[in-house]
GROMACS .gro file of C-alpha atoms in nm:
model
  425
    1UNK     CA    1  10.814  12.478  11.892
    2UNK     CA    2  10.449  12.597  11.849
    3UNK     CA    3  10.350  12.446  11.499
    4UNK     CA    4  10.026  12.497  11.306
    5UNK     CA    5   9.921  12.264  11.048
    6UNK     CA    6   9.666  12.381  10.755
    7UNK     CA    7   9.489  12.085  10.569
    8UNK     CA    8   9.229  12.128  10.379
    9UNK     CA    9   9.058  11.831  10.476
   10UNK     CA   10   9.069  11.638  10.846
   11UNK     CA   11   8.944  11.345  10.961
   12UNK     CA   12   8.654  11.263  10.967
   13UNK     CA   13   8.682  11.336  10.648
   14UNK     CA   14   8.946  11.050  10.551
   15UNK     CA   15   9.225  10.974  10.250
   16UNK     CA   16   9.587  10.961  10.270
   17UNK     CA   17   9.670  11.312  10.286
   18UNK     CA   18   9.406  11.363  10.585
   19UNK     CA   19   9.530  11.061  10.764
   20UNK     CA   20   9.888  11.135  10.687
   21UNK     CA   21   9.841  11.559  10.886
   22UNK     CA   22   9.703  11.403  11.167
   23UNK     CA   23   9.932  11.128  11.251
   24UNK     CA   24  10.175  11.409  11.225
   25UNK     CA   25  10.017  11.621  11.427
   26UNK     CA   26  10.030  11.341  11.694
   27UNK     CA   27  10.383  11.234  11.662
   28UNK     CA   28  10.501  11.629  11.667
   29UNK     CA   29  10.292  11.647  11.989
   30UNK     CA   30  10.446  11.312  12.117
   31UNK     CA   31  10.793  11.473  12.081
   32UNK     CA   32  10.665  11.790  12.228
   33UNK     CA   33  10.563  12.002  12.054
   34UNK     CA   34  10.240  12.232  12.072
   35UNK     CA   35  10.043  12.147  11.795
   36UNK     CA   36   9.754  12.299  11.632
   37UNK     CA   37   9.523  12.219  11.315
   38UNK     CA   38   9.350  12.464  11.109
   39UNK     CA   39   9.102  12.285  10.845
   40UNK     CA   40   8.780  12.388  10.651
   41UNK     CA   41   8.455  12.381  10.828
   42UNK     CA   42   8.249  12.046  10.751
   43UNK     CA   43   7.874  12.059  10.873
   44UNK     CA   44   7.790  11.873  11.171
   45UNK     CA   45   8.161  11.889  11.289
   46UNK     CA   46   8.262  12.160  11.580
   47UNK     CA   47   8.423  12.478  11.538
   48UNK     CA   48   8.726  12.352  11.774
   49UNK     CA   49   8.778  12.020  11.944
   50UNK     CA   50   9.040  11.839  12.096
   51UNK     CA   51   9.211  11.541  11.888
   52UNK     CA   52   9.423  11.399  12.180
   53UNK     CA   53   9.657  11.650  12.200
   54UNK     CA   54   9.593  11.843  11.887
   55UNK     CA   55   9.360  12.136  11.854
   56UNK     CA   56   9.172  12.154  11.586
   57UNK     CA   57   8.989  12.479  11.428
   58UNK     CA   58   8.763  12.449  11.156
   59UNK     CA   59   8.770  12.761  10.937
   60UNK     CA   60   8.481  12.864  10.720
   61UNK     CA   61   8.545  12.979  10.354
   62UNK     CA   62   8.389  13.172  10.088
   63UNK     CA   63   8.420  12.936   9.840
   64UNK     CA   64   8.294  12.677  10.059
   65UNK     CA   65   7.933  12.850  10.065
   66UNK     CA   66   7.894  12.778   9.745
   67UNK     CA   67   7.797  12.447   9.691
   68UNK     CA   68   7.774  12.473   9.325
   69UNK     CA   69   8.100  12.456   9.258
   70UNK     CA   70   8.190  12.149   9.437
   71UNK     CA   71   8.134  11.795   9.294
   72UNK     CA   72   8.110  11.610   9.617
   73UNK     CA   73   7.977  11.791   9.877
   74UNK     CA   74   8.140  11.634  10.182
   75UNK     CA   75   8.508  11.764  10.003
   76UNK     CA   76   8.448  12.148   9.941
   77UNK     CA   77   8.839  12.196   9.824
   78UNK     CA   78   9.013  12.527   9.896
   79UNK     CA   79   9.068  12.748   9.599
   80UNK     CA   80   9.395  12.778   9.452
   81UNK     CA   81   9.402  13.160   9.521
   82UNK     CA   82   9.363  13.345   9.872
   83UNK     CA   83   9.007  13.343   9.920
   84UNK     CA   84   8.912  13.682  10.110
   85UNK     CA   85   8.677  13.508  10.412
   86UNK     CA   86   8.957  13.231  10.469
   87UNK     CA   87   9.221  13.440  10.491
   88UNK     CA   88   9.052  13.656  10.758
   89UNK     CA   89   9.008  13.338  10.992
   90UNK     CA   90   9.358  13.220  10.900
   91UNK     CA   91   9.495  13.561  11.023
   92UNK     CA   92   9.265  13.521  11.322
   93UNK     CA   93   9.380  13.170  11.382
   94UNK     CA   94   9.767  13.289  11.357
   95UNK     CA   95   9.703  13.588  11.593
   96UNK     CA   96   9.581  13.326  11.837
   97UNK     CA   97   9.807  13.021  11.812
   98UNK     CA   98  10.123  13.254  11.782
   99UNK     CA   99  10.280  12.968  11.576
  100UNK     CA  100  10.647  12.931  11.521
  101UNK     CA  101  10.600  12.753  11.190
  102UNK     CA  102  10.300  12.701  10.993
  103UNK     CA  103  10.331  12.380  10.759
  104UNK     CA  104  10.052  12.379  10.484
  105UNK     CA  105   9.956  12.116  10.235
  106UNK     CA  106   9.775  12.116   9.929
  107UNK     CA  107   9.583  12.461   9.799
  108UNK     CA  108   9.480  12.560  10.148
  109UNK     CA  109   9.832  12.721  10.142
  110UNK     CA  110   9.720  12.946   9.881
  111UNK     CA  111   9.500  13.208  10.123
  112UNK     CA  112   9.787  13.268  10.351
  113UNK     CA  113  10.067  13.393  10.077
  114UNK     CA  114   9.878  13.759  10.169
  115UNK     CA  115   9.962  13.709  10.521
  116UNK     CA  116  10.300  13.546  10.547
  117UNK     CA  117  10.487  13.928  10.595
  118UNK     CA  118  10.233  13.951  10.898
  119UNK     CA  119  10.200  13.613  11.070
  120UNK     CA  120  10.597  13.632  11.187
  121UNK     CA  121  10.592  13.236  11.142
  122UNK     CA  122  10.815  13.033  10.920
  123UNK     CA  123  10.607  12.903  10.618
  124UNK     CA  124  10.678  12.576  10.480
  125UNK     CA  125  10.423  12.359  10.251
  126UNK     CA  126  10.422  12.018  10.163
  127UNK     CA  127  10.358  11.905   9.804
  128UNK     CA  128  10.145  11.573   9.813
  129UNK     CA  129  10.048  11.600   9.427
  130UNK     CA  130  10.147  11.811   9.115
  131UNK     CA  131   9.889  12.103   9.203
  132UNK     CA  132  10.167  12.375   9.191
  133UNK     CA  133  10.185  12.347   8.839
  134UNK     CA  134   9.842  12.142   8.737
  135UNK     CA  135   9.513  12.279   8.806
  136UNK     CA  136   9.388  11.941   8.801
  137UNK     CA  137   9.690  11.802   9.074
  138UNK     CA  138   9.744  11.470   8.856
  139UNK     CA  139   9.934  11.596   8.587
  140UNK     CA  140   9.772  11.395   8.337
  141UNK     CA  141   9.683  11.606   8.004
  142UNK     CA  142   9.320  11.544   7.885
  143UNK     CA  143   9.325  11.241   8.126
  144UNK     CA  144   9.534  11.023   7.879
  145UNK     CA  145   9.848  11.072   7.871
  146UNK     CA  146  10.174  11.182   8.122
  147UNK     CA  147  10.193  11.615   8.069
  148UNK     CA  148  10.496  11.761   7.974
  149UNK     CA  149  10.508  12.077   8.152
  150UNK     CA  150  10.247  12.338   8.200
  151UNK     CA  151  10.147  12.610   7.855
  152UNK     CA  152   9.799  12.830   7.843
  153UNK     CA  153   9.746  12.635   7.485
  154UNK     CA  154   9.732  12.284   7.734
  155UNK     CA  155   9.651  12.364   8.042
  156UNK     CA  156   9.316  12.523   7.963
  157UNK     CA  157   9.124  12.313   7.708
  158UNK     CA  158   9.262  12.028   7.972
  159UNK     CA  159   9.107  12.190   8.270
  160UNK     CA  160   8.768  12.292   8.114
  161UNK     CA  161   8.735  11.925   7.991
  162UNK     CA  162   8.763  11.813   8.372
  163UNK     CA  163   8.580  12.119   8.586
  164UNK     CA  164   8.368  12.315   8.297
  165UNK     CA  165   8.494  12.652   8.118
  166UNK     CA  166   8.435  12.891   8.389
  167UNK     CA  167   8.598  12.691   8.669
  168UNK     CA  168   8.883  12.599   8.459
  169UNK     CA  169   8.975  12.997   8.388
  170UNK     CA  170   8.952  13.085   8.733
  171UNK     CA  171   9.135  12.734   8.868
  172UNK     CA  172   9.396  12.762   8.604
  173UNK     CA  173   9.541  13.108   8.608
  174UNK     CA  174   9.451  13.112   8.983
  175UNK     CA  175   9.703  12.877   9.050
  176UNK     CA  176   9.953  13.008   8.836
  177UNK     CA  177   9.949  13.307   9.042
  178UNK     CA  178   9.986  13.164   9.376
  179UNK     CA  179  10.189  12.959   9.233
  180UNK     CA  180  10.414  13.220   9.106
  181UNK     CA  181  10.394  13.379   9.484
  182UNK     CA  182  10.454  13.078   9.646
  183UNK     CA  183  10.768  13.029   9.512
  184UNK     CA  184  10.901  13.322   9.658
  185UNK     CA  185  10.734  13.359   9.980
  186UNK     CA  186  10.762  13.033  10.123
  187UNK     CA  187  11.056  12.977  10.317
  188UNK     CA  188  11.048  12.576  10.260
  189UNK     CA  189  10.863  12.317  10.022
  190UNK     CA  190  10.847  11.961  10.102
  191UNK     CA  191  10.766  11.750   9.805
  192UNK     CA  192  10.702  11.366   9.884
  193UNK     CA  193  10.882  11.187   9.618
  194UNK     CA  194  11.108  11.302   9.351
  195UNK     CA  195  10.891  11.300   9.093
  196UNK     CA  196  10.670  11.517   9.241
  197UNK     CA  197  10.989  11.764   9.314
  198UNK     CA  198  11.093  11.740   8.935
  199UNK     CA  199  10.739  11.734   8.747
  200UNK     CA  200  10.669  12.079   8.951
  201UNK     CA  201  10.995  12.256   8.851
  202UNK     CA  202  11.163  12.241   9.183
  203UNK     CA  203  11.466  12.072   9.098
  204UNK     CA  204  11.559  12.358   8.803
  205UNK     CA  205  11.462  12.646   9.005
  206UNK     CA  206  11.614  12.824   9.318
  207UNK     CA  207  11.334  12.773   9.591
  208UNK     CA  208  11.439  12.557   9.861
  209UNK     CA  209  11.312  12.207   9.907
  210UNK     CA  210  11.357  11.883  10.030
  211UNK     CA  211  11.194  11.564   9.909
  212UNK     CA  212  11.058  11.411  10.228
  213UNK     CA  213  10.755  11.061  10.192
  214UNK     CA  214  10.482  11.042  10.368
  215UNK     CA  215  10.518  10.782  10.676
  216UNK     CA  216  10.293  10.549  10.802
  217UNK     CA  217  10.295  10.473  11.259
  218UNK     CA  218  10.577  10.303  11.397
  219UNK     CA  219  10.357  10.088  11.545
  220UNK     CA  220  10.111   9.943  11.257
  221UNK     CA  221   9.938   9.718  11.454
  222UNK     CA  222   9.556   9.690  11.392
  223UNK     CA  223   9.422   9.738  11.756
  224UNK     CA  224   9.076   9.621  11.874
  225UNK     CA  225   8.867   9.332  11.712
  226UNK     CA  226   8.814   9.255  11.375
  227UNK     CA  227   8.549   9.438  11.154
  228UNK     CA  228   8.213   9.238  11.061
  229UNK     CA  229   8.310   9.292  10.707
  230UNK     CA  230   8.622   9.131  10.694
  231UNK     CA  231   8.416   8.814  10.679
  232UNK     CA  232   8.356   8.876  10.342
  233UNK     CA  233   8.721   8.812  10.275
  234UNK     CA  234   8.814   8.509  10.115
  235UNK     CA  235   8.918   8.220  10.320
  236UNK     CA  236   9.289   8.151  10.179
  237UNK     CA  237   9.487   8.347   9.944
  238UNK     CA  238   9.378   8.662   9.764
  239UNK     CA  239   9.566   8.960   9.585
  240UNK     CA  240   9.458   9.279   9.694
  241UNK     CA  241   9.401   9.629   9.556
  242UNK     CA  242   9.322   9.933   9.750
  243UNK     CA  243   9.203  10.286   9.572
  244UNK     CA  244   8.977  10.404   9.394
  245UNK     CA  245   8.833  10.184   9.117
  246UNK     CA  246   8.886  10.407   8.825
  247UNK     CA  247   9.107  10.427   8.503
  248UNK     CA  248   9.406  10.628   8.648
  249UNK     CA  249   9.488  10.411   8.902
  250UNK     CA  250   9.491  10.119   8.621
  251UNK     CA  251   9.193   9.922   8.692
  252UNK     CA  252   9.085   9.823   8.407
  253UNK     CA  253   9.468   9.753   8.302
  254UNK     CA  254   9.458   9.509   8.623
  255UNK     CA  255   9.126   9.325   8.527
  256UNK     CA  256   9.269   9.273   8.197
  257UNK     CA  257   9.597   9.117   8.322
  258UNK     CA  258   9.416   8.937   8.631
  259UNK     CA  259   9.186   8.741   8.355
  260UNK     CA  260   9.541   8.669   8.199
  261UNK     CA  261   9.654   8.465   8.505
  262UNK     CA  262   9.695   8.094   8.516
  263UNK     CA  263   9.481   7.940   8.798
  264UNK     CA  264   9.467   8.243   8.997
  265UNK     CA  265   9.378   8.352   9.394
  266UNK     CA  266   9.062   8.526   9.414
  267UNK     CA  267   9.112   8.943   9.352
  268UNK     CA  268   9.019   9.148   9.612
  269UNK     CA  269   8.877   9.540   9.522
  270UNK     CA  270   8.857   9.760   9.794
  271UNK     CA  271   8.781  10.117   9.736
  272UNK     CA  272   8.520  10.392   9.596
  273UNK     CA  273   8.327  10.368   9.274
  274UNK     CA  274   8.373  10.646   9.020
  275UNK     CA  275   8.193  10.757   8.688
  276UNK     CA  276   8.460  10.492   8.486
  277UNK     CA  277   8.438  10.199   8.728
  278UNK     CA  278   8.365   9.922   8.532
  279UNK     CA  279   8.036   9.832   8.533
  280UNK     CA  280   8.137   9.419   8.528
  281UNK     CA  281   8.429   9.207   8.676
  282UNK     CA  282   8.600   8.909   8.614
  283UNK     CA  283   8.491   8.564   8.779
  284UNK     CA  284   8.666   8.565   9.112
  285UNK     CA  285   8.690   8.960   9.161
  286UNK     CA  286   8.498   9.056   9.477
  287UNK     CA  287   8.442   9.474   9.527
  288UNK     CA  288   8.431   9.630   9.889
  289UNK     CA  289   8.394  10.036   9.941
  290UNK     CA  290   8.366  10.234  10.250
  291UNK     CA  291   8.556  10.020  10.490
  292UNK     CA  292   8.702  10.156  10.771
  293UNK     CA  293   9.119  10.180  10.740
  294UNK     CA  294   9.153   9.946  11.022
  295UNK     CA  295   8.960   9.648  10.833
  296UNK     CA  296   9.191   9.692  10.576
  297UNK     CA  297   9.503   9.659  10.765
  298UNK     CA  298   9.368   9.357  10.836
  299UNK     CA  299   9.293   9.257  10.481
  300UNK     CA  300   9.647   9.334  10.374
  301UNK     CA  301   9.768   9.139  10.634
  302UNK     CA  302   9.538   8.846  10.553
  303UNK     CA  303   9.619   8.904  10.205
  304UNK     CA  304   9.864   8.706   9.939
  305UNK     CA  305  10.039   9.047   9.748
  306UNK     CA  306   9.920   9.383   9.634
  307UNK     CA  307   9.936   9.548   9.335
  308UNK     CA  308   9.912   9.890   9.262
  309UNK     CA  309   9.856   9.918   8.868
  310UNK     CA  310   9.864  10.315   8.835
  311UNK     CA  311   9.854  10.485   8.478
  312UNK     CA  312   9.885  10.861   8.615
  313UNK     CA  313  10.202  10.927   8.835
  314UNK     CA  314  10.101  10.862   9.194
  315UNK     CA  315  10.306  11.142   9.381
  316UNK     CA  316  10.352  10.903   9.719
  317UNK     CA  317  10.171  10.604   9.726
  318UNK     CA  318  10.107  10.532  10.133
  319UNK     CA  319   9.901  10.243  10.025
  320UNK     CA  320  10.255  10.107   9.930
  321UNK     CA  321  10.381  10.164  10.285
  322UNK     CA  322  10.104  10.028  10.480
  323UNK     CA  323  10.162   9.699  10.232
  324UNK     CA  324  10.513   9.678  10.328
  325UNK     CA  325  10.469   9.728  10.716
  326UNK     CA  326  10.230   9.472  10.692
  327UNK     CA  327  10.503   9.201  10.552
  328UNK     CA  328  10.330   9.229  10.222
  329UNK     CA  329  10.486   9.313   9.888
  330UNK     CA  330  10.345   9.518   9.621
  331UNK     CA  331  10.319   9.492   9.246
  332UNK     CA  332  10.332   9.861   9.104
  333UNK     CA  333  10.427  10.037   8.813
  334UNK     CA  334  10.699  10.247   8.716
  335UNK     CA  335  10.576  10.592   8.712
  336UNK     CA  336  10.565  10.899   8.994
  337UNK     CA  337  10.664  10.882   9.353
  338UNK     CA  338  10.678  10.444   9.321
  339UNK     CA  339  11.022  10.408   9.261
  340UNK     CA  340  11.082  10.608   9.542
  341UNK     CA  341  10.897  10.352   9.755
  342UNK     CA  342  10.990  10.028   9.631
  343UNK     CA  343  11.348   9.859   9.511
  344UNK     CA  344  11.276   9.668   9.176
  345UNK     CA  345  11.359   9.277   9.267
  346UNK     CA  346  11.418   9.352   9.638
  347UNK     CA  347  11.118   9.472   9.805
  348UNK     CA  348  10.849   9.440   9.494
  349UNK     CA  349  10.823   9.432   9.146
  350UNK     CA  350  10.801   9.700   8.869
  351UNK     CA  351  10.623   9.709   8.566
  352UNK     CA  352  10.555  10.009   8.280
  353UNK     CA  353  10.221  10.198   8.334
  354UNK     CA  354   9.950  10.061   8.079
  355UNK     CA  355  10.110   9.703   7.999
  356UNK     CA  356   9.852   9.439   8.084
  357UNK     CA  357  10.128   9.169   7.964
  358UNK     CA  358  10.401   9.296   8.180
  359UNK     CA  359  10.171   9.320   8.497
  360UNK     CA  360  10.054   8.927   8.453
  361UNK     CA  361  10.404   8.825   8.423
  362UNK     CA  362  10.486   8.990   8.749
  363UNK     CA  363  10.194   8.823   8.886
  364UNK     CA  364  10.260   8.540   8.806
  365UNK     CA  365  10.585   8.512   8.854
  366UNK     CA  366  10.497   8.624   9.273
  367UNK     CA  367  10.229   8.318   9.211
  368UNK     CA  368  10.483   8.083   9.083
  369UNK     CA  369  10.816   8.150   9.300
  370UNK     CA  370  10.672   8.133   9.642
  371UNK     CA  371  11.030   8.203   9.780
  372UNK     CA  372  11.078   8.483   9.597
  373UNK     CA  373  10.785   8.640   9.709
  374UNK     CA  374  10.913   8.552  10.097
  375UNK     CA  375  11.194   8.730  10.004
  376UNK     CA  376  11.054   9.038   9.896
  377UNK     CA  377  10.801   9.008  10.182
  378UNK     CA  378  11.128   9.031  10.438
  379UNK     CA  379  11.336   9.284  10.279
  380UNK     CA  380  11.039   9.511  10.244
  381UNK     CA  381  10.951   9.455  10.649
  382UNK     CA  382  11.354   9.541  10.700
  383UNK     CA  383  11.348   9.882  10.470
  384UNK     CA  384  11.029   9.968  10.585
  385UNK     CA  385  11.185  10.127  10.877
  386UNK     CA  386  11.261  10.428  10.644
  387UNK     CA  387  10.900  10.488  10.631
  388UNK     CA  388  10.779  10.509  10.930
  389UNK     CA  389  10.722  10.793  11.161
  390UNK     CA  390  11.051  10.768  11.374
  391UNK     CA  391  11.286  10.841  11.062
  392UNK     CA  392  11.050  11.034  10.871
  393UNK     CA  393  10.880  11.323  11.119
  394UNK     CA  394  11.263  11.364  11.251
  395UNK     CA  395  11.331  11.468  10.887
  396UNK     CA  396  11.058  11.748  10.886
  397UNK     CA  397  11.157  11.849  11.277
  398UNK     CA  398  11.476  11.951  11.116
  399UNK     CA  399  11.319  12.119  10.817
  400UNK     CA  400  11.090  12.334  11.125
  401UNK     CA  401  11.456  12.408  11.297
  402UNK     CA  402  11.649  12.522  10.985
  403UNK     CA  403  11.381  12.755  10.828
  404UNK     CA  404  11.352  12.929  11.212
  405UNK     CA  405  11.707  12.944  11.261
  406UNK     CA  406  11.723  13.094  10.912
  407UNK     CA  407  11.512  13.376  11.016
  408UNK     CA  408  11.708  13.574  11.247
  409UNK     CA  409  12.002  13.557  10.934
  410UNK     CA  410  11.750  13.715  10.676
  411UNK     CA  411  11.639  13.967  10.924
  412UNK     CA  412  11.991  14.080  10.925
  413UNK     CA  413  12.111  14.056  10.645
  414UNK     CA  414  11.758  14.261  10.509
  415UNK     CA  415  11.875  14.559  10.749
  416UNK     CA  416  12.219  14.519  10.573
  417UNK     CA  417  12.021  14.601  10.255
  418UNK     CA  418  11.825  14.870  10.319
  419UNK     CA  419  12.135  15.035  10.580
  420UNK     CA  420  12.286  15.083  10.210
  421UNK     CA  421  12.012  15.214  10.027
  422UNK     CA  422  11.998  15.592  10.013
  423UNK     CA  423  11.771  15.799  10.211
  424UNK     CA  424  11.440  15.942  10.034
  425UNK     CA  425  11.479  16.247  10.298
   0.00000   0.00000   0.00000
């Protein structure tokens, strides 16, 4: 099949959603496929290049011009609407790739709900986060607590608290439109955890899905040497976070229950400072940002456990995965896409969002019970299988083959339709 990918965002321009399009761009083009990317231009980067076998196009958009609106100006996000000078090089793109299926994820897939009747492709898009129903994708109301479902009364006081009253109009009823579209133009949605399927009305409504995780390589090896920087590890045992140090992802929950501990392993920080990063640490917690992904493959591996504390409902947490292929288990709380991900007592430990306490027992306990933590460590390396690329892209080939063999059905049974309908002669 000929399939084009839309991401908002490709490397070199890194996270988990960038990393996760392009490694399945390569495996689709391993199992042969012709693959193509379309992405938003990024200065310095080339209108189209070759990424081994992918093509990449970077597409320039209106929004993206001005810089004004964008916090951090190396991630200029696509609107949650079509925006007009986008949509033009998407339709250009389309006419040139001839794609069989285009597969979208995040916003991005909001400029081509215009041209879905004209591109002749099969449209599916992937949900990595809550944006389909939360203009701010987390789903957290006023940053505090877990939201209920969208209402005008919530969702804009919410939204002008995070992007300013003017943004928040346009973001928030933006996105209620295309998201009001997009349930009944695209032919598939993929949604990576169940959480994410339910919190965004999917599982009550009559759009088709499937709930599908992100993957990480079959192979997980870290090739080539070691990074300078990994010499800043410490020498024996260490727990290990990785994201971004802010309050969502429970880091100040985790400093609390780290100074909790009894005689513990140094704590190991690895990830980007926010605006609410705390500003000090507990003895023995060492900080790292900006290291490259395959340093910290090796710190996981080098590492004791992880623990993902998380307050806000982490849609699919690949951080998890690349734990678990690495033979290491993972603290992480009960919220979002991590039940999906881990088995409670078999290949980690659960513990409720926000409860220091609960999160230094579990700890602890992994500090205490050495063989318990071995056997978590080899379950997890057994069921990771699930989760890698083999088992996982063969899931969204067959999503690309039903919505195409589909098509020739609705054609039909449209002409069926409209063979009834009386003539306006």
């Amino acid at each position: 099949m000929r399939i084009l990918l839309l991401s908002q965002f490709y490397p070199p321009v890194i996270g988990g959603e960038e990393r996760h399009v392009r490694n399945l761009g390569a495996a689709l083009a391993q199992r042969g496929h012709d693959v193509s990317v379309g992405t938003l231009q990024r200065p310095g980067s080339p209108e189209t290049e070759l990424d081994g076998a992918v093509r990449v196009h970077r597409l320039r958009g209106t929004l993206q011009r001005l810089s004004g609106l964008h916090a951090d100006p190396e991630r200029r996000h696509a609107p949650p609407f079509p925006d007009p000078e986008l949509a033009l090089a998407l339709k250009r793109l389309i006419d040139r790739e001839r794609p069989d299926v285009v597969h979208a994820h995040n916003w991005i897939y909001a400029s081509l709900l215009p041209l879905k009747a004209l591109s002749g492709a099969r449209f599916v898009v992937t949900l990595h986060d809550y944006g389909l129903v939360c203009a701010k994708k987390n789903l957290m109301h006023l940053g505090t607590e877990l939201c209920n479902g969208p209402a005008p009364a919530k969702c804009l006081p919410c939204a002008a608290r995070h992007y300013g009253a003017a943004k928040a109009v346009a973001t928030t009823f933006g996105n209620w439109v295309s998201s009001f579209a997009a349930r009944r133009i695209v032919d598939r949605f993929i949604a990576v955890s169940h959480a994410v399927a339910d919190h965004t009305g999917l599982t009550s409504g009559n759009t088709p899905y499937e709930v599908i995780p992100n993957f990480v390589p079959d192979d997980v090896e870290v090739p080539g040497p070691q990074d300078p920087c990994l010499r800043e590890l410490p020498d024996g045992d260490f727990i290990l976070f990785v994201g971004d140090m802010m309050r969502l992802k429970g880091i100040d929950v985790l400093l609390k229950a780290y100074t909790g501990l009894k005689q513990p392993p140094p704590l190991v920080l690895i990830g980007r400072r926010l605006a609410d990063t705390p500003t000090e640490f507990p003895p023995n917690v060492r900080t790292f940002s900006a290291w490259p992904h395959s340093a910290i493959m090796h710190a996981w591996r080098r590492s004791l456990f992880g623990v993902l504390p998380s307050t806000g409902p982490e849609a699919c947490a690949t951080v998890i995965m690349e734990a678990m292929a690495c033979g290491k288990t993972v603290v992480a709380t009960d919220i979002g896409g991590m039940p999906d991900l881990i088995d409670p007592g078999e290949t980690g430990l659960l513990v409720p969002p926000g409860d220091a306490p609960a999160l230094t027992g579990a700890m602890q306990a992994l500090l205490d019970d050495r063989a318990l933590l071995a056997r978590l460590e080899a379950t997890g390396l057994t069921r990771v299988g699930r989760l890698k690329a083999q088992a996982v892209v063969s899931r969204i080939e067959q999503v690309y083959r039903d919505v195409v063999l589909a098509a020739p059905a609705e054609v039909a049974m449209a002409a069926y339709r409209n063979s009834g309908r009386p003539s306006c002669r």
